[in-house]
């Protein structure tokens, strides 16, 4: 080796290190880990703060549920393949072949700046299977957010309860993934401060336990004959959200009127007089008429006037899609 070339080695090594770091470090690895009788599955990815593990419990690595209850799958798999970012394992269990598959899908989602993995739990035959459950390990300072738009699961009044301490961090909470009469939207996608996001594919009801029952794990269960999800890793939370948006389908740009001024009235009563005592002669709801006239008089632009419930009959004000003609005459 020439002396001139030898002097260049530190520089070349530094350049190589920079290029590897800029590309997210070394390649991901998915491997069986832990005890052979109770194995875990560990995902090592450059974007994760530390490896993420599908962690076993005392009963097994995961379970499928039948009418007889939870059927835990444990012990070493009958067969497995581990090649870089591709993992497959199969167990012979109660006359079924139970499979776990996790593999990277490069290029599936373009432009979000991270990695994505397809993860599935299936069985053959799958007749009689009504649900699946597993757990991901959780570190002590890990932060979780997502799933719904409020601070706690359930009725929105729970978000305003006296003495409440919850914020956007779901750690310590349990969440049912099913639409409830809560005025909140639900979506089976959450992100972790550790550098990953998990999106459960499908429409079956489910349940999440974020280090509540056991502080060292996130426990997830979903109904259905199989479980399929997408696991995203990225250097910052915004990229995880972007990955999910691109996976689920990005939104279209709304029409121009949607960007103009909106006026929203939640409670509306058809009174005999306006606020200044002037008698109402309009044949419509007096509060709505007054809102429109005042905006016109004060030169307040309005593109959308939103009449929220209660606008219909029924205890919730929209139950039967029949106008409440006392509240809103001549609809």
Coordinates of N, CA and C in Angstrom, one line a residue, residues 53-258:
X53 N -39.5 -5.0 19.8 CA -39.7 -6.5 19.9 C -41.1 -6.9 20.1
X54 N -41.5 -7.9 19.2 CA -42.8 -8.6 19.5 C -42.5 -9.5 20.7
X55 N -43.0 -9.1 21.8 CA -42.5 -9.7 23.1 C -43.4 -10.7 23.6
X56 N -42.8 -11.8 24.1 CA -43.6 -12.9 24.6 C -44.1 -12.7 26.0
X57 N -45.2 -13.3 26.4 CA -45.7 -13.3 27.7 C -45.3 -14.7 28.3
X58 N -45.8 -15.0 29.5 CA -45.6 -16.3 30.1 C -46.3 -17.4 29.3
X59 N -47.4 -17.0 28.6 CA -48.2 -18.0 27.8 C -47.6 -18.2 26.4
X60 N -47.0 -17.2 25.8 CA -46.6 -17.4 24.5 C -46.3 -16.1 23.7
X61 N -45.9 -16.2 22.5 CA -45.5 -15.1 21.7 C -46.7 -14.3 21.2
X62 N -47.9 -15.0 20.9 CA -49.1 -14.4 20.5 C -50.2 -15.4 20.7
X63 N -51.4 -14.9 20.5 CA -52.6 -15.9 20.6 C -53.6 -15.6 19.5
X64 N -54.3 -16.6 19.1 CA -55.5 -16.4 18.3 C -56.7 -16.9 19.2
X65 N -57.8 -16.3 18.9 CA -58.9 -16.6 19.8 C -60.0 -17.4 19.1
X66 N -60.6 -18.3 19.8 CA -61.8 -19.1 19.3 C -62.9 -19.0 20.3
X67 N -63.9 -19.7 20.1 CA -65.0 -19.8 21.1 C -64.6 -20.4 22.4
X68 N -63.5 -21.2 22.3 CA -63.0 -21.8 23.5 C -62.0 -20.9 24.3
X69 N -61.7 -19.7 23.7 CA -60.9 -18.8 24.4 C -59.6 -18.5 23.7
X70 N -58.6 -17.9 24.4 CA -57.3 -17.6 23.8 C -56.5 -18.9 23.6
X71 N -55.9 -19.0 22.4 CA -55.1 -20.2 22.1 C -53.6 -19.6 21.9
X72 N -52.8 -19.7 23.0 CA -51.5 -19.1 22.9 C -50.5 -20.0 22.1
X73 N -49.7 -19.4 21.3 CA -48.7 -20.0 20.5 C -47.4 -19.8 21.2
X74 N -46.7 -20.9 21.5 CA -45.4 -20.8 22.3 C -44.4 -21.8 21.7
X75 N -43.2 -21.7 22.3 CA -42.1 -22.6 21.9 C -41.5 -22.2 20.6
X76 N -40.4 -22.9 20.2 CA -39.7 -22.6 19.0 C -40.6 -23.0 17.8
X77 N -40.5 -22.2 16.7 CA -41.3 -22.5 15.5 C -40.9 -23.8 14.9
X78 N -41.8 -24.4 14.2 CA -41.4 -25.6 13.4 C -40.5 -25.3 12.3
X79 N -40.7 -24.1 11.7 CA -39.8 -23.6 10.6 C -39.7 -22.1 10.7
X80 N -38.6 -21.6 10.2 CA -38.5 -20.1 10.2 C -37.4 -19.7 9.1
X81 N -37.6 -18.5 8.6 CA -36.6 -17.9 7.7 C -36.3 -16.5 8.2
X82 N -35.0 -16.1 8.3 CA -34.6 -14.8 8.7 C -33.5 -14.3 7.7
X83 N -33.9 -13.4 6.9 CA -33.0 -12.9 5.9 C -33.1 -11.4 5.9
X84 N -32.2 -10.7 6.6 CA -32.2 -9.3 6.6 C -33.5 -8.7 7.1
X85 N -34.2 -8.0 6.3 CA -35.5 -7.4 6.6 C -36.7 -8.2 6.3
X86 N -36.5 -9.6 6.1 CA -37.6 -10.5 5.9 C -37.6 -11.6 6.9
X87 N -38.8 -11.8 7.5 CA -38.9 -12.8 8.6 C -40.1 -13.6 8.4
X88 N -40.0 -14.9 8.6 CA -41.1 -15.8 8.5 C -41.0 -16.9 9.5
X89 N -42.0 -17.2 10.2 CA -42.0 -18.3 11.2 C -43.3 -19.0 11.2
X90 N -43.3 -20.3 11.4 CA -44.6 -21.1 11.4 C -44.6 -22.1 12.5
X91 N -45.7 -22.2 13.2 CA -45.9 -23.1 14.3 C -47.0 -24.1 13.9
X92 N -46.8 -25.4 14.3 CA -47.9 -26.3 14.2 C -48.6 -26.3 15.6
X93 N -49.9 -25.9 15.5 CA -50.6 -25.6 16.8 C -52.1 -26.0 16.7
X94 N -52.5 -27.0 17.4 CA -53.9 -27.5 17.5 C -54.4 -27.8 16.1
X95 N -53.6 -28.4 15.3 CA -54.1 -28.8 13.9 C -54.1 -27.6 12.9
X96 N -53.5 -26.5 13.3 CA -53.4 -25.4 12.4 C -51.9 -25.1 12.2
X97 N -51.6 -24.4 11.1 CA -50.3 -23.8 10.8 C -50.4 -22.3 11.0
X98 N -49.8 -21.9 12.1 CA -49.9 -20.5 12.5 C -48.6 -19.8 12.0
X99 N -48.8 -18.7 11.3 CA -47.7 -18.0 10.6 C -47.5 -16.6 11.1
X100 N -46.3 -16.2 11.3 CA -46.0 -14.8 11.5 C -45.1 -14.4 10.3
X101 N -45.4 -13.3 9.6 CA -44.6 -12.8 8.5 C -44.4 -11.3 8.7
X102 N -43.1 -10.9 8.7 CA -42.7 -9.5 8.7 C -41.7 -9.2 7.6
X103 N -42.0 -8.3 6.7 CA -41.0 -8.1 5.7 C -41.0 -6.6 5.3
X104 N -39.9 -6.1 5.0 CA -39.8 -4.7 4.5 C -40.4 -4.6 3.1
X105 N -41.1 -3.5 2.8 CA -41.6 -3.3 1.5 C -41.1 -2.0 0.9
X106 N -39.8 -2.0 0.5 CA -39.2 -0.8 0.0 C -39.9 -0.3 -1.3
X107 N -40.1 1.0 -1.3 CA -40.8 1.6 -2.5 C -42.3 1.6 -2.5
X108 N -42.9 0.9 -1.5 CA -44.3 0.8 -1.4 C -44.9 2.2 -1.3
X109 N -44.3 3.0 -0.4 CA -44.7 4.4 -0.1 C -43.6 5.3 -0.5
X110 N -43.8 6.2 -1.5 CA -42.7 7.0 -2.0 C -42.7 8.3 -1.3
X111 N -41.5 8.8 -0.9 CA -41.3 10.1 -0.5 C -41.6 10.5 1.0
X112 N -41.7 9.5 1.9 CA -41.9 9.9 3.3 C -40.6 9.8 4.1
X113 N -39.5 9.3 3.5 CA -38.3 9.4 4.2 C -38.0 8.4 5.3
X114 N -38.6 7.2 5.2 CA -38.4 6.2 6.2 C -38.5 4.8 5.6
X115 N -38.9 3.8 6.5 CA -39.0 2.4 6.0 C -40.4 1.9 6.4
X116 N -40.9 0.9 5.6 CA -42.2 0.4 5.9 C -42.1 -1.2 5.9
X117 N -42.8 -1.8 6.8 CA -42.9 -3.2 6.9 C -44.3 -3.7 7.0
X118 N -44.6 -4.8 6.2 CA -45.9 -5.5 6.3 C -45.7 -6.5 7.4
X119 N -46.7 -6.6 8.3 CA -46.7 -7.6 9.4 C -48.0 -8.3 9.4
X120 N -48.0 -9.6 9.4 CA -49.3 -10.3 9.4 C -49.2 -11.6 10.3
X121 N -50.3 -11.9 10.9 CA -50.5 -13.2 11.6 C -51.7 -13.9 11.0
X122 N -51.4 -15.1 10.5 CA -52.5 -15.9 9.8 C -52.4 -17.3 10.3
X123 N -53.4 -18.1 10.0 CA -53.5 -19.5 10.3 C -54.2 -20.3 9.2
X124 N -53.8 -21.5 9.0 CA -54.5 -22.4 8.1 C -54.8 -23.7 8.8
X125 N -56.0 -24.1 8.9 CA -57.2 -23.4 8.5 C -57.5 -22.3 9.5
X126 N -58.3 -21.3 9.0 CA -58.6 -20.2 9.9 C -60.1 -20.2 10.4
X127 N -60.8 -21.3 10.1 CA -62.2 -21.4 10.5 C -62.3 -21.4 12.0
X128 N -63.2 -20.7 12.5 CA -63.4 -20.6 14.0 C -62.5 -19.6 14.7
X129 N -61.6 -18.9 14.0 CA -60.7 -17.9 14.6 C -61.5 -16.6 14.6
X130 N -61.6 -16.0 15.8 CA -62.4 -14.8 15.9 C -61.5 -13.6 16.3
X131 N -60.3 -13.8 16.5 CA -59.4 -12.6 16.9 C -58.0 -13.0 17.1
X132 N -57.1 -12.0 17.2 CA -55.7 -12.2 17.5 C -55.2 -11.2 18.5
X133 N -54.1 -11.5 19.2 CA -53.5 -10.6 20.1 C -52.0 -10.8 20.3
X134 N -51.3 -9.7 20.5 CA -49.8 -9.8 20.7 C -49.4 -8.5 21.4
X135 N -48.1 -8.4 21.7 CA -47.6 -7.3 22.4 C -46.3 -6.8 21.8
X136 N -46.1 -5.5 21.9 CA -44.8 -4.8 21.5 C -44.2 -4.3 22.8
X137 N -42.9 -4.4 22.9 CA -42.2 -3.9 24.2 C -42.3 -2.4 24.2
X138 N -42.3 -1.9 25.4 CA -42.4 -0.4 25.6 C -41.2 0.0 26.6
X139 N -40.5 1.0 26.3 CA -39.5 1.5 27.2 C -40.1 2.4 28.2
X140 N -39.4 2.7 29.3 CA -39.9 3.5 30.4 C -40.4 4.9 30.0
X141 N -39.6 5.5 29.1 CA -40.0 6.9 28.8 C -40.6 7.1 27.4
X142 N -41.2 6.0 26.9 CA -41.8 6.0 25.6 C -43.1 6.7 25.6
X143 N -43.4 7.5 24.6 CA -44.6 8.3 24.4 C -45.4 7.8 23.3
X144 N -46.7 7.7 23.4 CA -47.6 7.2 22.4 C -48.7 8.2 22.1
X145 N -49.1 8.4 20.9 CA -50.2 9.3 20.6 C -50.9 8.8 19.3
X146 N -52.1 9.1 19.1 CA -52.9 8.7 17.9 C -54.2 8.1 18.3
X147 N -54.8 7.3 17.4 CA -56.0 6.5 17.5 C -57.3 7.4 17.5
X148 N -57.3 8.5 18.2 CA -58.5 9.3 18.3 C -58.1 10.8 18.5
X149 N -59.1 11.7 18.4 CA -58.7 13.1 18.5 C -58.9 13.7 19.9
X150 N -59.3 12.9 20.9 CA -59.4 13.5 22.2 C -58.3 13.0 23.1
X151 N -58.4 13.5 24.4 CA -57.3 13.1 25.3 C -57.5 11.7 26.0
X152 N -58.8 11.3 26.0 CA -59.1 10.0 26.6 C -60.2 9.3 25.7
X153 N -60.2 8.0 25.9 CA -61.2 7.2 25.1 C -62.6 7.5 25.7
X154 N -63.6 7.4 24.8 CA -65.0 7.4 25.3 C -65.6 8.8 25.1
X155 N -66.7 9.0 25.9 CA -67.5 10.3 25.7 C -66.6 11.5 25.9
X156 N -66.9 12.5 25.1 CA -66.1 13.7 25.1 C -66.1 14.4 26.5
X157 N -67.1 14.2 27.3 CA -67.2 14.8 28.7 C -66.0 14.2 29.5
X158 N -65.5 13.0 29.2 CA -64.4 12.4 30.0 C -63.1 13.3 29.8
X159 N -63.1 14.0 28.6 CA -61.9 14.8 28.4 C -61.9 16.1 29.2
X160 N -63.0 16.4 29.8 CA -63.1 17.7 30.5 C -63.4 17.4 32.0
X161 N -63.3 16.1 32.4 CA -63.6 15.7 33.8 C -62.7 16.5 34.8
X162 N -63.2 16.8 35.9 CA -62.4 17.5 36.9 C -61.3 16.7 37.4
X163 N -60.1 17.3 37.5 CA -58.9 16.6 38.0 C -58.2 15.8 37.0
X164 N -58.6 15.8 35.7 CA -58.0 15.0 34.7 C -56.6 15.4 34.4
X165 N -55.7 14.5 34.2 CA -54.3 14.8 34.0 C -53.8 14.3 32.6
X166 N -54.6 13.5 31.9 CA -54.2 13.0 30.6 C -54.1 14.2 29.6
X167 N -53.1 14.0 28.7 CA -53.0 14.9 27.6 C -52.9 14.1 26.3
X168 N -52.0 14.4 25.4 CA -52.0 13.6 24.2 C -51.2 12.3 24.3
X169 N -50.5 12.1 25.4 CA -49.7 10.9 25.6 C -50.7 9.8 26.1
X170 N -50.8 8.7 25.3 CA -51.7 7.6 25.6 C -51.1 6.6 26.6
X171 N -49.9 6.8 27.0 CA -49.3 5.9 28.0 C -50.1 5.8 29.2
X172 N -50.4 4.5 29.6 CA -51.2 4.3 30.8 C -52.7 4.2 30.5
X173 N -53.1 4.3 29.2 CA -54.5 4.3 28.8 C -54.8 3.0 28.0
X174 N -56.1 2.6 28.1 CA -56.6 1.5 27.3 C -57.6 2.1 26.3
X175 N -57.6 1.7 25.1 CA -58.4 2.3 24.1 C -59.2 1.2 23.3
X176 N -60.5 1.3 23.2 CA -61.3 0.4 22.3 C -61.3 1.0 20.9
X177 N -60.9 0.3 19.9 CA -61.0 0.7 18.6 C -62.3 0.4 17.9
X178 N -63.3 1.2 18.2 CA -64.6 1.0 17.7 C -65.3 2.4 17.8
X179 N -66.1 2.7 16.8 CA -66.8 4.0 16.8 C -67.8 4.0 17.9
X180 N -67.7 5.1 18.7 CA -68.6 5.3 19.8 C -69.3 6.7 19.7
X181 N -70.4 6.9 20.4 CA -71.1 8.2 20.4 C -70.3 9.2 21.2
X182 N -69.2 9.6 20.6 CA -68.3 10.4 21.4 C -67.9 11.7 20.7
X183 N -68.4 12.0 19.5 CA -68.0 13.1 18.7 C -66.5 13.1 18.4
X184 N -65.9 12.0 18.6 CA -64.5 11.9 18.2 C -64.3 10.8 17.1
X185 N -63.3 11.1 16.3 CA -63.0 10.1 15.2 C -62.0 9.1 15.6
X186 N -62.1 7.9 15.2 CA -61.2 6.8 15.6 C -60.5 6.3 14.3
X187 N -59.2 5.9 14.5 CA -58.4 5.4 13.4 C -57.3 4.5 14.0
X188 N -57.2 3.3 13.5 CA -56.2 2.3 14.1 C -54.8 2.6 13.7
X189 N -54.3 3.8 14.0 CA -52.9 4.2 13.8 C -52.4 5.0 14.9
X190 N -51.2 4.6 15.4 CA -50.6 5.4 16.5 C -49.1 5.6 16.2
X191 N -48.5 6.5 16.8 CA -47.0 6.7 16.6 C -46.4 6.7 18.0
X192 N -45.1 6.3 18.0 CA -44.3 6.2 19.2 C -43.1 7.2 19.2
X193 N -42.8 7.7 20.3 CA -41.6 8.6 20.4 C -40.3 7.8 20.1
X194 N -40.4 6.5 20.0 CA -39.3 5.6 19.7 C -38.9 5.6 18.3
X195 N -39.8 6.1 17.4 CA -39.5 6.2 16.0 C -40.3 5.3 15.1
X196 N -41.4 4.8 15.6 CA -42.2 3.9 14.7 C -43.7 4.3 14.8
X197 N -44.5 3.9 13.8 CA -45.9 4.0 13.8 C -46.5 2.7 13.3
X198 N -47.7 2.4 13.9 CA -48.3 1.1 13.5 C -49.7 1.4 13.0
X199 N -50.0 0.9 11.9 CA -51.4 1.0 11.2 C -52.0 -0.3 11.1
X200 N -53.1 -0.6 11.7 CA -53.8 -1.9 11.6 C -54.7 -1.8 10.4
X201 N -54.5 -2.7 9.4 CA -55.3 -2.7 8.2 C -56.6 -3.5 8.5
X202 N -57.7 -2.9 7.9 CA -59.0 -3.6 8.1 C -60.0 -2.8 8.9
X203 N -61.2 -3.3 9.1 CA -62.2 -2.6 9.8 C -62.8 -3.3 11.0
X204 N -62.0 -4.4 11.5 CA -62.5 -5.1 12.6 C -62.3 -4.3 13.9
X205 N -63.2 -4.5 14.9 CA -62.9 -3.8 16.2 C -61.7 -4.3 16.9
X206 N -61.0 -3.5 17.7 CA -59.8 -3.9 18.4 C -59.7 -3.2 19.7
X207 N -58.5 -3.5 20.4 CA -58.2 -2.9 21.7 C -56.7 -2.7 21.8
X208 N -56.4 -1.5 22.4 CA -55.0 -1.2 22.6 C -54.8 -0.9 24.1
X209 N -53.7 -1.4 24.7 CA -53.3 -1.2 26.1 C -51.9 -0.6 26.0
X210 N -51.8 0.7 26.3 CA -50.5 1.3 26.3 C -49.8 1.3 27.7
X211 N -49.1 0.2 28.0 CA -48.4 0.1 29.2 C -49.3 0.4 30.4
X212 N -50.5 -0.1 30.3 CA -51.5 0.1 31.4 C -51.5 -1.2 32.3
X213 N -51.9 -2.3 31.7 CA -51.9 -3.6 32.4 C -50.5 -4.0 32.8
X214 N -49.5 -3.8 31.9 CA -48.1 -4.1 32.1 C -47.3 -2.9 31.6
X215 N -46.5 -2.3 32.4 CA -45.8 -1.1 32.0 C -44.7 -1.3 31.0
X216 N -44.4 -2.6 30.7 CA -43.2 -2.8 29.8 C -43.7 -3.2 28.4
X217 N -45.0 -3.0 28.1 CA -45.5 -3.4 26.8 C -46.8 -2.7 26.3
X218 N -46.9 -2.7 25.0 CA -48.2 -2.2 24.4 C -48.9 -3.5 23.9
X219 N -50.1 -3.8 24.5 CA -50.8 -5.0 24.1 C -51.9 -4.6 23.1
X220 N -52.0 -5.4 22.1 CA -52.9 -5.1 21.0 C -53.7 -6.3 20.6
X221 N -55.0 -6.2 20.5 CA -55.8 -7.3 20.1 C -56.9 -6.8 19.1
X222 N -57.2 -7.6 18.1 CA -58.2 -7.3 17.1 C -59.0 -8.5 16.7
X223 N -60.3 -8.3 16.5 CA -61.2 -9.3 16.0 C -60.8 -9.6 14.6
X224 N -61.3 -10.8 14.1 CA -61.1 -11.2 12.7 C -60.3 -12.5 12.6
X225 N -60.4 -13.1 11.4 CA -59.7 -14.4 11.2 C -58.2 -14.2 11.0
X226 N -57.7 -13.0 10.7 CA -56.3 -12.8 10.6 C -56.0 -11.3 11.1
X227 N -54.7 -11.0 11.2 CA -54.3 -9.7 11.6 C -53.2 -9.2 10.6
X228 N -53.4 -8.0 10.1 CA -52.5 -7.4 9.1 C -52.3 -6.0 9.4
X229 N -51.0 -5.6 9.4 CA -50.7 -4.2 9.7 C -49.5 -3.7 8.9
X230 N -49.3 -2.4 9.0 CA -48.1 -1.7 8.4 C -47.3 -1.1 9.6
X231 N -46.0 -1.4 9.6 CA -45.2 -0.8 10.6 C -44.2 0.2 9.9
X232 N -44.3 1.5 10.3 CA -43.4 2.5 9.7 C -42.3 2.9 10.7
X233 N -41.1 3.2 10.1 CA -40.1 3.8 10.9 C -39.6 5.0 10.2
X234 N -39.2 6.1 10.9 CA -38.8 7.3 10.3 C -38.0 8.1 11.3
X235 N -37.2 9.1 10.9 CA -36.4 9.9 11.8 C -37.2 10.9 12.6
X236 N -38.5 11.3 12.2 CA -39.2 12.2 13.0 C -40.7 11.9 12.9
X237 N -41.5 12.3 13.8 CA -43.0 12.0 13.9 C -43.7 12.4 12.6
X238 N -43.4 13.6 12.1 CA -44.1 14.1 10.9 C -44.0 13.1 9.7
X239 N -42.8 12.4 9.6 CA -42.7 11.5 8.5 C -43.5 10.2 8.7
X240 N -43.7 9.8 10.0 CA -44.6 8.7 10.3 C -46.1 9.0 9.9
X241 N -46.5 10.3 10.2 CA -47.8 10.7 9.9 C -48.0 10.8 8.4
X242 N -47.0 11.2 7.7 CA -47.0 11.3 6.2 C -47.1 9.9 5.6
X243 N -46.3 9.0 6.2 CA -46.4 7.6 5.7 C -47.8 7.0 5.8
X244 N -48.4 7.3 6.9 CA -49.8 6.7 7.1 C -50.8 7.4 6.1
X245 N -50.6 8.8 6.0 CA -51.5 9.5 5.1 C -51.4 9.0 3.6
X246 N -50.1 8.7 3.2 CA -49.9 8.2 1.9 C -50.4 6.7 1.7
X247 N -50.3 6.0 2.8 CA -50.8 4.6 2.8 C -52.4 4.5 2.7
X248 N -53.0 5.3 3.6 CA -54.5 5.3 3.7 C -55.1 6.0 2.5
X249 N -54.4 6.9 1.9 CA -54.9 7.7 0.8 C -54.9 9.2 1.1
X250 N -54.0 10.0 0.4 CA -53.9 11.4 0.7 C -55.2 12.1 0.3
X251 N -55.5 13.2 1.0 CA -56.7 13.9 0.8 C -56.6 14.8 -0.5
X252 N -57.7 15.1 -1.0 CA -57.7 16.0 -2.2 C -57.7 17.5 -1.7
X253 N -57.4 18.4 -2.5 CA -57.4 19.8 -2.2 C -58.9 20.2 -2.2
X254 N -59.4 20.8 -1.1 CA -60.8 21.2 -1.0 C -61.1 22.3 -2.0
X255 N -62.4 22.5 -2.4 CA -62.7 23.6 -3.3 C -62.5 25.0 -2.6
X256 N -62.5 26.0 -3.4 CA -62.1 27.3 -2.8 C -63.0 27.8 -1.7
X257 N -64.3 27.5 -1.8 CA -65.2 28.0 -0.7 C -64.8 27.4 0.6
X258 N -64.2 26.2 0.7 CA -63.8 25.6 1.9 C -62.8 26.4 2.7

